[in-house]
CSV table of C-alpha atoms in Angstrom, one decimal:
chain,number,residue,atom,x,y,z
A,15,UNK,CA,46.4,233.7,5.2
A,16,UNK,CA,47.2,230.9,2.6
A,17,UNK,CA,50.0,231.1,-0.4
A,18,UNK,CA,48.5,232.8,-3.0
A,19,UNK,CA,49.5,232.4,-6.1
A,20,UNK,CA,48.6,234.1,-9.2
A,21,UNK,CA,48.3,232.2,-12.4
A,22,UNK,CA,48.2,233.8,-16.0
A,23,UNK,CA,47.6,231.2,-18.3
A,24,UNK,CA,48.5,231.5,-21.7
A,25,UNK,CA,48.7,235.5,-21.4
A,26,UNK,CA,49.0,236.9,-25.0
A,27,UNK,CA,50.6,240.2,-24.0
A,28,UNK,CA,53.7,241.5,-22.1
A,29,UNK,CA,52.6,244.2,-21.4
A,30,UNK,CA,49.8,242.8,-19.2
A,31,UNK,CA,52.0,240.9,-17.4
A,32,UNK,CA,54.3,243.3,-16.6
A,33,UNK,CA,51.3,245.2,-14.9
A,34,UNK,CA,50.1,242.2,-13.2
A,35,UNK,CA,53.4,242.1,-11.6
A,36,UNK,CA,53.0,245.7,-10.2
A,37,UNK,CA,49.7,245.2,-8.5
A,38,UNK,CA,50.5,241.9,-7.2
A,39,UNK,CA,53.6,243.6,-5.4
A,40,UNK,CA,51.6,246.9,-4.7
A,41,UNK,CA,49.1,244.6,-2.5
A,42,UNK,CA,52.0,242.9,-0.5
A,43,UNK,CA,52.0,239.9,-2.6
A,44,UNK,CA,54.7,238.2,-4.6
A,45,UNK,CA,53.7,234.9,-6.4
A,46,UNK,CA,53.3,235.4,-10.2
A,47,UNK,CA,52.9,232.1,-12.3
A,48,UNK,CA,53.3,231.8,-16.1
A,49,UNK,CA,51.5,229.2,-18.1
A,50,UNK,CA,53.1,228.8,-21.6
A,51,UNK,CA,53.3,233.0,-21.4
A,52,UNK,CA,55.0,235.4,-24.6
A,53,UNK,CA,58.5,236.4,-24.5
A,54,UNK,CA,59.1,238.6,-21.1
A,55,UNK,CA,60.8,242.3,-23.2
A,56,UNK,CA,60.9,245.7,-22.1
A,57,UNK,CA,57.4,246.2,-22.5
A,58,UNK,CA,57.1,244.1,-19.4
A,59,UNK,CA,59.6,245.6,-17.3
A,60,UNK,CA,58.2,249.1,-18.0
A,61,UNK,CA,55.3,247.6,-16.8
A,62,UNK,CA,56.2,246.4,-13.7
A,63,UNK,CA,58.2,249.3,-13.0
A,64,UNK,CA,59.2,248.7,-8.9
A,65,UNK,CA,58.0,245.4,-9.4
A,66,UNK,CA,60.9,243.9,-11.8
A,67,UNK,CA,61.5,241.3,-8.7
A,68,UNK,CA,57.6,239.9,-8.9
A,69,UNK,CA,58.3,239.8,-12.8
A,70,UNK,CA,61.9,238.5,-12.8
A,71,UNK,CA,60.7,235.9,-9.7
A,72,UNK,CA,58.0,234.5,-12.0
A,73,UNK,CA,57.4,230.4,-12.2
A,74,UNK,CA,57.1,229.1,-15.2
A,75,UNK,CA,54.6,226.0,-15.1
A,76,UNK,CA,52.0,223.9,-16.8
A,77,UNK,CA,48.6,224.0,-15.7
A,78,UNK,CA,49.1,220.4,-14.3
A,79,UNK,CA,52.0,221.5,-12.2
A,80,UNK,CA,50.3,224.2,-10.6
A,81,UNK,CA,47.0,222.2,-9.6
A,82,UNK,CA,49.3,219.3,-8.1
A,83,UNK,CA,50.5,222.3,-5.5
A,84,UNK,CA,47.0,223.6,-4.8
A,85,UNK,CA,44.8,223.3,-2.2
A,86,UNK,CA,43.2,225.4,-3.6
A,87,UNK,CA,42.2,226.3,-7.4
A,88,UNK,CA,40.2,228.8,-8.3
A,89,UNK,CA,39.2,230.2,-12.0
A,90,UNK,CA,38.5,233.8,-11.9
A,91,UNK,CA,35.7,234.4,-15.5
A,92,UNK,CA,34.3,237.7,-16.6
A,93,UNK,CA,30.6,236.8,-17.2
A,94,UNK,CA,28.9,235.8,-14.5
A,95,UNK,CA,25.1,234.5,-14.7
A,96,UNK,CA,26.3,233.0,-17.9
A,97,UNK,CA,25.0,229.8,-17.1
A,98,UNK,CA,23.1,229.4,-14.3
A,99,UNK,CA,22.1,226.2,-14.5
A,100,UNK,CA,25.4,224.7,-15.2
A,101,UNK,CA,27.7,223.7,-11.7
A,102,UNK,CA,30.7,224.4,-14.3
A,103,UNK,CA,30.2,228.4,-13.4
A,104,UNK,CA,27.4,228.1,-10.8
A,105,UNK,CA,27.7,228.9,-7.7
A,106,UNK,CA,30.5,231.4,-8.0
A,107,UNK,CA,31.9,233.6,-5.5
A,108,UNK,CA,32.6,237.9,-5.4
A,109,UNK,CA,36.2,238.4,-4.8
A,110,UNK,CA,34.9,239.5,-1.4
A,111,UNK,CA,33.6,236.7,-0.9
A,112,UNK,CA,36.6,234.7,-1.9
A,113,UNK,CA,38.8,237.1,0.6
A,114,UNK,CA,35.9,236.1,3.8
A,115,UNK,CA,36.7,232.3,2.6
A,116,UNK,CA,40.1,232.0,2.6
A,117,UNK,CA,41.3,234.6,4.9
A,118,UNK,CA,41.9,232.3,7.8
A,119,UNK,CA,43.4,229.5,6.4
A,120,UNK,CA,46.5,227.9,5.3
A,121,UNK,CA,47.7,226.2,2.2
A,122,UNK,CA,48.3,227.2,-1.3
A,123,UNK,CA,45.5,228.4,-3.3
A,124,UNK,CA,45.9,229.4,-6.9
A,125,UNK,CA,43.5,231.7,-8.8
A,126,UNK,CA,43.6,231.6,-12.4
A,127,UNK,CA,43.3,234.1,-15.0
A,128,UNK,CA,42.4,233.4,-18.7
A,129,UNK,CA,44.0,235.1,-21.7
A,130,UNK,CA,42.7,238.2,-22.9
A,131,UNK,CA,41.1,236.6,-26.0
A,132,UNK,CA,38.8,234.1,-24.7
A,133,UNK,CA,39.3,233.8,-20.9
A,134,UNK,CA,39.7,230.0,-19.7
A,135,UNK,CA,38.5,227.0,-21.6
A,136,UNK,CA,35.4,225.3,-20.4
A,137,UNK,CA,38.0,222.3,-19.6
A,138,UNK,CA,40.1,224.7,-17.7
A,139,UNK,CA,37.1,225.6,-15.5
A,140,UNK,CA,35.8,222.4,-15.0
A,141,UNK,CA,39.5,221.5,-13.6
A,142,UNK,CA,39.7,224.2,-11.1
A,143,UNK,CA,37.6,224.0,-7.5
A,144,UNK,CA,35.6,227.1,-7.1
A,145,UNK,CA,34.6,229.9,-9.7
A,146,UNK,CA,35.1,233.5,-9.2
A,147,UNK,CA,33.4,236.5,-10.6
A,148,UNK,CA,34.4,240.0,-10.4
A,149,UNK,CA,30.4,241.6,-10.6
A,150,UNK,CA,30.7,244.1,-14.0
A,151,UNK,CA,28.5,245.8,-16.5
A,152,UNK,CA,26.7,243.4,-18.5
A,153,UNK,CA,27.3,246.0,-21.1
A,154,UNK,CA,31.0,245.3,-21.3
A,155,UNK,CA,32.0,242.4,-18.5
A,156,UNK,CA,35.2,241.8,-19.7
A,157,UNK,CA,37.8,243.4,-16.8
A,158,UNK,CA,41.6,243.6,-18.3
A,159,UNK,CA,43.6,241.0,-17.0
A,160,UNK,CA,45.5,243.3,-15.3
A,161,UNK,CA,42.5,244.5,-13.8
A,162,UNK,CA,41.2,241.7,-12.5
A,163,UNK,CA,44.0,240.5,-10.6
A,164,UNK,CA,44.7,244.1,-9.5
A,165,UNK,CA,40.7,244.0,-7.9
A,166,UNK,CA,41.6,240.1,-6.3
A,167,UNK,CA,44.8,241.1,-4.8
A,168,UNK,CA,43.2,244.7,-3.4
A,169,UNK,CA,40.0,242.1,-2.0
A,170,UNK,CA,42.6,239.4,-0.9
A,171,UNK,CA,45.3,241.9,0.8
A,172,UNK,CA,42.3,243.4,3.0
A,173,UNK,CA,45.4,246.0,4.5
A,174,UNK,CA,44.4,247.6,7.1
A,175,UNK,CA,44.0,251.1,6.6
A,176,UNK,CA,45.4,252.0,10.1
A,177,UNK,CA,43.3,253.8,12.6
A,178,UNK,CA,43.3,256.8,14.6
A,179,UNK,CA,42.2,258.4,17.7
A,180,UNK,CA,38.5,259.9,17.5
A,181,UNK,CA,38.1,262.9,19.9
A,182,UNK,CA,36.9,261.6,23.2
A,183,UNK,CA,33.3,262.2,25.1
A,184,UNK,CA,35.1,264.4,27.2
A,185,UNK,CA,36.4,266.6,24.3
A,186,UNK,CA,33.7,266.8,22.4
A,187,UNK,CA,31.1,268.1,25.6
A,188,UNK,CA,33.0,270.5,26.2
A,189,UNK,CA,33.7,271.3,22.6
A,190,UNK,CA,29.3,271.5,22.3
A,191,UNK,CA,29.5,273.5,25.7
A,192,UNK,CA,31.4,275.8,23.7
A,193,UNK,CA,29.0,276.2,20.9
A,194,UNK,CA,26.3,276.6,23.5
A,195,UNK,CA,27.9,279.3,25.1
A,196,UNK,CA,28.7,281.0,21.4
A,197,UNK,CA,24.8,280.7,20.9
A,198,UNK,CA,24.4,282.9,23.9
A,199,UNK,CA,26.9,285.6,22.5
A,200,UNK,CA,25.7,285.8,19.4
A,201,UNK,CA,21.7,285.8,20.7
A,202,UNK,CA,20.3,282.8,19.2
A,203,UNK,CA,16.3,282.5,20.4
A,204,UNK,CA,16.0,280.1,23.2
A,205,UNK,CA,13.5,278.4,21.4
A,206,UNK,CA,15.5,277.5,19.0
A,207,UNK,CA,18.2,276.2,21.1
A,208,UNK,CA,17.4,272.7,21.6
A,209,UNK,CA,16.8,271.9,18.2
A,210,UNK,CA,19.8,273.8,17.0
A,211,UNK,CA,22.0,271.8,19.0
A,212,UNK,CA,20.8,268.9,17.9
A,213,UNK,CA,21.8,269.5,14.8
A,214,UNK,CA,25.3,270.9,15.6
A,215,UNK,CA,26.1,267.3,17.0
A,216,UNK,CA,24.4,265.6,14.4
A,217,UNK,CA,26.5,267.7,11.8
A,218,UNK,CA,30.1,267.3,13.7
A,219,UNK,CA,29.2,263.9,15.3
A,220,UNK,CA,28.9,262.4,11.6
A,221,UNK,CA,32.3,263.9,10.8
A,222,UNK,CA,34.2,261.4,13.8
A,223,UNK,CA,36.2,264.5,14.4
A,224,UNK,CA,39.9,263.9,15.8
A,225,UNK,CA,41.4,266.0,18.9
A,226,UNK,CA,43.1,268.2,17.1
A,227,UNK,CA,40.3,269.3,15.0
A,228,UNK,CA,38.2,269.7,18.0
A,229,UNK,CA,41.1,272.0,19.1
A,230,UNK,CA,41.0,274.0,16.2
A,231,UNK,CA,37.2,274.2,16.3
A,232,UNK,CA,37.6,275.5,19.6
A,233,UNK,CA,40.1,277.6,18.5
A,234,UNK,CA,37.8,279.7,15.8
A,235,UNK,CA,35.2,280.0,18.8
A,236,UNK,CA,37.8,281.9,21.0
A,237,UNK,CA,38.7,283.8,18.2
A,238,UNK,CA,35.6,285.1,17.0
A,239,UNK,CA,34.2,285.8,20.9
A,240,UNK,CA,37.4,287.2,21.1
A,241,UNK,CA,36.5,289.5,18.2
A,242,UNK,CA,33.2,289.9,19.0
A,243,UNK,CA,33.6,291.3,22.6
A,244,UNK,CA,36.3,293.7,20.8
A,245,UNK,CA,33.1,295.1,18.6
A,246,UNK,CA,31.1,295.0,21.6
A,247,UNK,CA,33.2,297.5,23.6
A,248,UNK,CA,33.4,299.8,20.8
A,249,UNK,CA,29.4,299.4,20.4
A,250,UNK,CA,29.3,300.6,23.9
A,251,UNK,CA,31.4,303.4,23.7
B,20,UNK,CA,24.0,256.9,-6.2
B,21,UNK,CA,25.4,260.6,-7.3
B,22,UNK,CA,26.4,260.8,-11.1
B,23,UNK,CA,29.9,259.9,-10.9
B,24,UNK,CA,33.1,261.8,-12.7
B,25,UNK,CA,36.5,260.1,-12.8
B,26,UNK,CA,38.9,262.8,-13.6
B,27,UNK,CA,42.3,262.4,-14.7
B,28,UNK,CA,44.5,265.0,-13.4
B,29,UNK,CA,47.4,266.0,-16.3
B,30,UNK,CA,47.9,262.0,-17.1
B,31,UNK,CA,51.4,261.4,-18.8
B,32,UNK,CA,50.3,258.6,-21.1
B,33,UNK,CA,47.3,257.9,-23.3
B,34,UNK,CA,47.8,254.1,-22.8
B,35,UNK,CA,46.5,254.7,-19.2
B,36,UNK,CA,43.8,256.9,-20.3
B,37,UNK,CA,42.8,254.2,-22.4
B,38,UNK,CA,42.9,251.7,-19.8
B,39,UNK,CA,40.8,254.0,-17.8
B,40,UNK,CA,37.9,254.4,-20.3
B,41,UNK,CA,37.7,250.6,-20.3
B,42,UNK,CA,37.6,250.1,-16.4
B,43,UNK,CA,34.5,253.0,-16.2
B,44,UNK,CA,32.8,251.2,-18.6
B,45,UNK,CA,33.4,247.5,-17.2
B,46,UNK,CA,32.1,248.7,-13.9
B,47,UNK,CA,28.8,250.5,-15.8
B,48,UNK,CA,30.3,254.1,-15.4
B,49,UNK,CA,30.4,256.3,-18.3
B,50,UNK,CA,31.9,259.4,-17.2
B,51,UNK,CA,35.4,260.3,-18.0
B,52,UNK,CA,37.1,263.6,-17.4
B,53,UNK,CA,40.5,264.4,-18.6
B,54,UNK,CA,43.1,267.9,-17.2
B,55,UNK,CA,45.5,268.6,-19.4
B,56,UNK,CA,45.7,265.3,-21.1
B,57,UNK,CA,48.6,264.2,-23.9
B,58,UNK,CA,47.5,263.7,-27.4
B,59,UNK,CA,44.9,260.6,-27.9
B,60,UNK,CA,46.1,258.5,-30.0
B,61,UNK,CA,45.8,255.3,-30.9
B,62,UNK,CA,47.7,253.3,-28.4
B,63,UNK,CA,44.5,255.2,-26.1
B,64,UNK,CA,42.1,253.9,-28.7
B,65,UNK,CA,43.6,249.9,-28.3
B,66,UNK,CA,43.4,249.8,-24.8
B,67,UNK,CA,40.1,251.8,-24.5
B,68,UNK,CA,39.1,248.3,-26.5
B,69,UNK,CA,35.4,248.2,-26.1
B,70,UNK,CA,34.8,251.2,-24.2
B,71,UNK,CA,35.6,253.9,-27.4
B,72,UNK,CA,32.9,255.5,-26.9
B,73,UNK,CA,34.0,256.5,-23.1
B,74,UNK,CA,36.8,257.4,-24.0
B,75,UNK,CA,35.7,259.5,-27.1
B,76,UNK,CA,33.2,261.2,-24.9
B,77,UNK,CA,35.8,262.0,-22.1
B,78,UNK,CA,35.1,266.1,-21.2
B,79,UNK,CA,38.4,268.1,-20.8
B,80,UNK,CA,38.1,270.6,-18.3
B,81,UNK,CA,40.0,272.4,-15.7
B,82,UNK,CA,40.6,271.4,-12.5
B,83,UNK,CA,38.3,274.7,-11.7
B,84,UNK,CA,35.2,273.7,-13.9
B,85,UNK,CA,35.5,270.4,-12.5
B,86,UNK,CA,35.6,272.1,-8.8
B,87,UNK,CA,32.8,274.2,-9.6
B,88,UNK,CA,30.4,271.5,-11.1
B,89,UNK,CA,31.0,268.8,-8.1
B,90,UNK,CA,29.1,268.3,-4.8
B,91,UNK,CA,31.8,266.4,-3.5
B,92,UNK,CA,35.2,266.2,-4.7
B,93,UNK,CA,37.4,263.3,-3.5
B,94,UNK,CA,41.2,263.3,-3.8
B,95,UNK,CA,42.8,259.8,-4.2
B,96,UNK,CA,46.3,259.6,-2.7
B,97,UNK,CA,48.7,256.4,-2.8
B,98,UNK,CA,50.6,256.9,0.5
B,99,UNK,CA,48.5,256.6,3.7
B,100,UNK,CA,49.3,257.5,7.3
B,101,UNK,CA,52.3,259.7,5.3
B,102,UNK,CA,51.4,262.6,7.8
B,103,UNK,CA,48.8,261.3,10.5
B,104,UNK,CA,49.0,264.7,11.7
B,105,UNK,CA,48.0,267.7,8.6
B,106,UNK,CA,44.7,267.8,8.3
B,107,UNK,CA,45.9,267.2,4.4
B,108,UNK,CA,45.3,264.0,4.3
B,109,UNK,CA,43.8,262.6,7.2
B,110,UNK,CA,41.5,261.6,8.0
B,111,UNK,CA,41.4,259.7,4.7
B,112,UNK,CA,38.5,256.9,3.6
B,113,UNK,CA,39.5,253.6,1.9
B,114,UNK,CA,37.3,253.1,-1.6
B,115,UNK,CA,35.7,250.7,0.2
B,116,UNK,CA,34.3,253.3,2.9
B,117,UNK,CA,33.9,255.9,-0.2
B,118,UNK,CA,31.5,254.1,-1.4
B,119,UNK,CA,29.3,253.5,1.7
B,120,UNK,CA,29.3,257.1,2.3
B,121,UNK,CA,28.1,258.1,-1.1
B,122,UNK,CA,25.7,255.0,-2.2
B,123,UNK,CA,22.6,257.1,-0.9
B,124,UNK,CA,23.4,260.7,-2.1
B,125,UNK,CA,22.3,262.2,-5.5
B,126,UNK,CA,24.8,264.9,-6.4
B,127,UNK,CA,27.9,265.1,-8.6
B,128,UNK,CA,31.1,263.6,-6.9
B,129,UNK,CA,34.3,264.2,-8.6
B,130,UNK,CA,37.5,261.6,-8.0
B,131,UNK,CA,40.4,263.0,-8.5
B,132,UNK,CA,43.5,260.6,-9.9
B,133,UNK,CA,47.0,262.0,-10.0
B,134,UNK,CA,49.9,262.1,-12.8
B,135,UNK,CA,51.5,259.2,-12.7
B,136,UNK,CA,54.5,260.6,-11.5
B,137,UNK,CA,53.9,262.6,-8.7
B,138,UNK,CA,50.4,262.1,-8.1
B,139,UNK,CA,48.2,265.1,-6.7
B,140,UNK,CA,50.1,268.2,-5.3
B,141,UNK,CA,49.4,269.3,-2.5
B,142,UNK,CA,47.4,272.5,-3.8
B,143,UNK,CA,45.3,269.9,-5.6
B,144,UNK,CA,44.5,267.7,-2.4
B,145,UNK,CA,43.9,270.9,-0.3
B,146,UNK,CA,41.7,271.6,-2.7
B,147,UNK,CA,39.5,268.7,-2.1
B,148,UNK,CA,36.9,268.0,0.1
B,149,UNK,CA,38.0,264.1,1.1
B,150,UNK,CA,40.6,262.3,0.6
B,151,UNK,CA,40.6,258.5,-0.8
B,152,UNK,CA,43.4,256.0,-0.3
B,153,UNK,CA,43.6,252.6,-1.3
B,154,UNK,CA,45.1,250.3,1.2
B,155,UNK,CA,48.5,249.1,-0.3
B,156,UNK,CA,52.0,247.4,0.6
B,157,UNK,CA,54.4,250.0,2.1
B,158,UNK,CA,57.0,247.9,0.5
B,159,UNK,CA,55.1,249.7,-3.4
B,160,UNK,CA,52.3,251.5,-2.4
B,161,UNK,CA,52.2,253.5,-6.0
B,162,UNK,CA,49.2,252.2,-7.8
B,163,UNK,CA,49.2,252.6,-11.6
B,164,UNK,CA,46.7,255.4,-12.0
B,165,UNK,CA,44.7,253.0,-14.6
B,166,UNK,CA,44.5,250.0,-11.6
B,167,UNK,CA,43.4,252.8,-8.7
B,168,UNK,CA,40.7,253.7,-11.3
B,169,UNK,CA,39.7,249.8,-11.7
B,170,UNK,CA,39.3,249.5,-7.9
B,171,UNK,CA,37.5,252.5,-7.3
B,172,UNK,CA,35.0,251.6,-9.9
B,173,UNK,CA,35.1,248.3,-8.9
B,174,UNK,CA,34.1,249.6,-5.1
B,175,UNK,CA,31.7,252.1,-6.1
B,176,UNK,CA,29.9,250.3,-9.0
B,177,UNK,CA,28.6,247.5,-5.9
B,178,UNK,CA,27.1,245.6,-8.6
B,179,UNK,CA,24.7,242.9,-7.5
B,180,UNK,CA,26.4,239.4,-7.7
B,181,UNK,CA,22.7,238.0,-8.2
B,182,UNK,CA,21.0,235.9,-6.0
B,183,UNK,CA,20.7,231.7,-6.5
B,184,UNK,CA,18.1,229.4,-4.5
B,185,UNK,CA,19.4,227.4,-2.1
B,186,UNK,CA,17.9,224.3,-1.2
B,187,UNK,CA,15.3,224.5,1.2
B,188,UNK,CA,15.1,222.9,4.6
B,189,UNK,CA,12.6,219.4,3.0
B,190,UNK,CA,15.2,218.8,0.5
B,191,UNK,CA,18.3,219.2,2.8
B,192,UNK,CA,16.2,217.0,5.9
B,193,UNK,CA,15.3,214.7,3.2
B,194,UNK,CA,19.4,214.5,1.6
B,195,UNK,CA,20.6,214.3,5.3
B,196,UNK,CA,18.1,211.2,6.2
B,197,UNK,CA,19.3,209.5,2.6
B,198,UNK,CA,22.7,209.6,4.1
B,199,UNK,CA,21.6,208.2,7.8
B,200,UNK,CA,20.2,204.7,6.0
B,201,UNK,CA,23.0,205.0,3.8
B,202,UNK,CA,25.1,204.5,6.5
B,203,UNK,CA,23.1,201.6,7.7
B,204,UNK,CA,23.4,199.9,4.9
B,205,UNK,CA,27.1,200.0,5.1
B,206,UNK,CA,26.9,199.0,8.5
B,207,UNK,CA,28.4,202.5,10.1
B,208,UNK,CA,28.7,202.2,13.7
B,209,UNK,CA,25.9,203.0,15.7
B,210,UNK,CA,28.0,204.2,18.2
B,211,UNK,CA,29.8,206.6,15.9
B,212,UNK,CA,26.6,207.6,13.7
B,213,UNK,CA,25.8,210.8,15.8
B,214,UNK,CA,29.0,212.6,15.3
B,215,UNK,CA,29.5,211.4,12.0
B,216,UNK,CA,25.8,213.0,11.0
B,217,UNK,CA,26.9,216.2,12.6
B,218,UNK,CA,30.6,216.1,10.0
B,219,UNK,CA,28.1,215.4,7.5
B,220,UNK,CA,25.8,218.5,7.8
B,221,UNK,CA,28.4,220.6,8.9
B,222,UNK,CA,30.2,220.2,5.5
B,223,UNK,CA,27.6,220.0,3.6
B,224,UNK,CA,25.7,223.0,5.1
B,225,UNK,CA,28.8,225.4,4.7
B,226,UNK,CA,28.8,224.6,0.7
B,227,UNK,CA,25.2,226.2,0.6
B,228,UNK,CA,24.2,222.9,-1.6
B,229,UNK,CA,21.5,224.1,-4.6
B,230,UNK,CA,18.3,222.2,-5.0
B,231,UNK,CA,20.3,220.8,-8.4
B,232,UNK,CA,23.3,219.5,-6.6
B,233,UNK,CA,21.1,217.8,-3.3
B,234,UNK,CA,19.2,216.0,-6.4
B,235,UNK,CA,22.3,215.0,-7.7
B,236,UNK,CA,23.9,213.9,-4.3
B,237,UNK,CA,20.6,211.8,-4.1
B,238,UNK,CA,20.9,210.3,-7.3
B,239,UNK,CA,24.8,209.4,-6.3
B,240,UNK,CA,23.3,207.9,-3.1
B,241,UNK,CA,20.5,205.9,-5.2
B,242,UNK,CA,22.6,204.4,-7.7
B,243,UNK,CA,25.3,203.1,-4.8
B,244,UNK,CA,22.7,201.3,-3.1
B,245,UNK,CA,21.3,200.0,-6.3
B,246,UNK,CA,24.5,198.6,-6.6
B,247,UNK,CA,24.9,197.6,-3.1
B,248,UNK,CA,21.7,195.5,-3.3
B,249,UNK,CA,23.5,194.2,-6.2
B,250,UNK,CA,26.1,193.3,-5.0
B,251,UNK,CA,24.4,191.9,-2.1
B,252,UNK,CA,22.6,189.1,-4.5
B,253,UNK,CA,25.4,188.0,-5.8
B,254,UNK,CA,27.7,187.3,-2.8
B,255,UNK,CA,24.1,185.9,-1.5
B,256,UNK,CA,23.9,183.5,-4.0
């Protein structure tokens, strides 16, 4: 994974910064660059909340500085399609994509974001080395600033959400053994069976169930054959 | 896709419901749904920018109508793998996997976002049918409620990037034998021409070169030799 570092230049609002801040910490990053940015208030710290050390950590540099240090310089616009004809804005890349490109390498790369009023300059584009879209409504394309690094830093981070065990075959044969069986107690048709079982692992199969809900599963089964063969004897009475 | 409802769960402050109405409509969603909301006011209104009309037709509801009205109802959480073991929360889908699992479905899914400052209780999330959390740094996993809207839209929207033509196999053959008697005419090795061919079409092959920018690689190519041949005349003079 390169340096990334995330570039607001010329933000108009504290306020936006101060969020920036936030989501660039809450995704595990922590480079936050200011071009020629407002006075940093309390607006901004209330903003970044947990995140005071992204805000407080900030460089402070002109455009020039930060493209000497890149690798990598990417402008992030809101209207994509724009131009398609022009190779200022054409070919661009999804924030997914730009996660799949520079996941596996090292060096600093440095994505840009334009101010809230009219985005990056033409000239600032044509300065930076790849374009980057976030895809939005044509009806209203233009993503927050905020927003748009909060949706690159959750694409970029690519966290991994953990895993955990899936019941094993084991578990779960004897688990539809189980419903079997139940479909005897209760006196479901045999010629229904096969189809109805089908569908009971096509239900619970979709679901990946873990061991422990396969336990409890199994559980409810004992239970109500439990209950049922209490009815039973007091039918027979 | 299902019609989707983005429901704010007793939000503190109207700036974020604001924020929220803008992110809906940015991603093409129109559907905003507010529990126990503060007063709109006009902070709302200014960061709703563009998207008053979202946030003017948000539906306040409680959190039973909005149970009662929803095939699915998702519960987004900021703190994953908190208990691996209650059934609460896991197993729990990232935004990412939300998405795939609901793309083909026509229904009414429901996502429910938490107050800012404790999130969803517990009664709420028991309440829900799945729960939804977005991979973040352990170090700050809290999201601002307005940003985990942004991303979720973001995920479920999927909008098309748009396609572009690439340049077909006669125009990249045709660019790659340009650059073989290129290299001729500057006298290239023989002996390294083979690998040097391969560099060539391995860099220029992972750029995905459009039929535009092989034209204009050609015309770079031209002009040199035109002034190779120049050049040629003179020191042949």
């Amino acid at each position: 994974m390169p340096e990334i570092d995330f570039v607001l230049v010329e933000p108009l609002y504290e306020g936006n910064i101060g969020f920036a801040a936030r989501v660039i910490k809450n995704f595990g990053f922590d480079r936050l660059v200011l071009i020629n940015p407002p006075a940093i208030g309390d607006e901004a710290i209330a903003r970044a909340s947990h995140a005071r050390d992204v805000l407080e950590s900030a460089r402070h540099c002109t455009l020039e500085e930060v493209i000497a240090k890149s690798s990598l310089l990417v402008a992030t616009t809101g209207e994509f399609g724009k131009s398609i004809c022009t190779s200022l804005r054409m070919p661009f890349y999804t924030p997914r994509e730009l996660g799949a490109m520079i996941r596996d390498v090292e060096g600093r790369v440095s994505i840009l974001f334009g101010r809230e009023n009219y985005g990056l300059s033409n000239d600032e584009i044509r300065q930076c080395d790849i374009v980057c879209t976030i895809p939005a409504s044509t009806d209203y394309p233009i993503v927050n600033i905020s927003h748009a690094v909060g949706i690159l830093c959750y694409e970029l981070a690519a966290l991994p959400r953990g895993t955990y065990r899936i019941a094993s075959r084991v578990e779960l044969d004897a688990f539809y053994d189980h419903i079997d069986r139940f479909l005897d107690t209760i006196d479901h048709p045999d010629f229904k069976r096969d189809n109805t079982m089908v569908m009971m692992r096509r239900i619970f199969s979709r679901t990946l169930l873990t061991p422990r809900e396969v336990s409890t599963l199994h559980g409810l089964l004992r239970r109500t054959e439990w209950h049922l063969s209490g009815e039973d004897k007091t039918q027979n009475k």
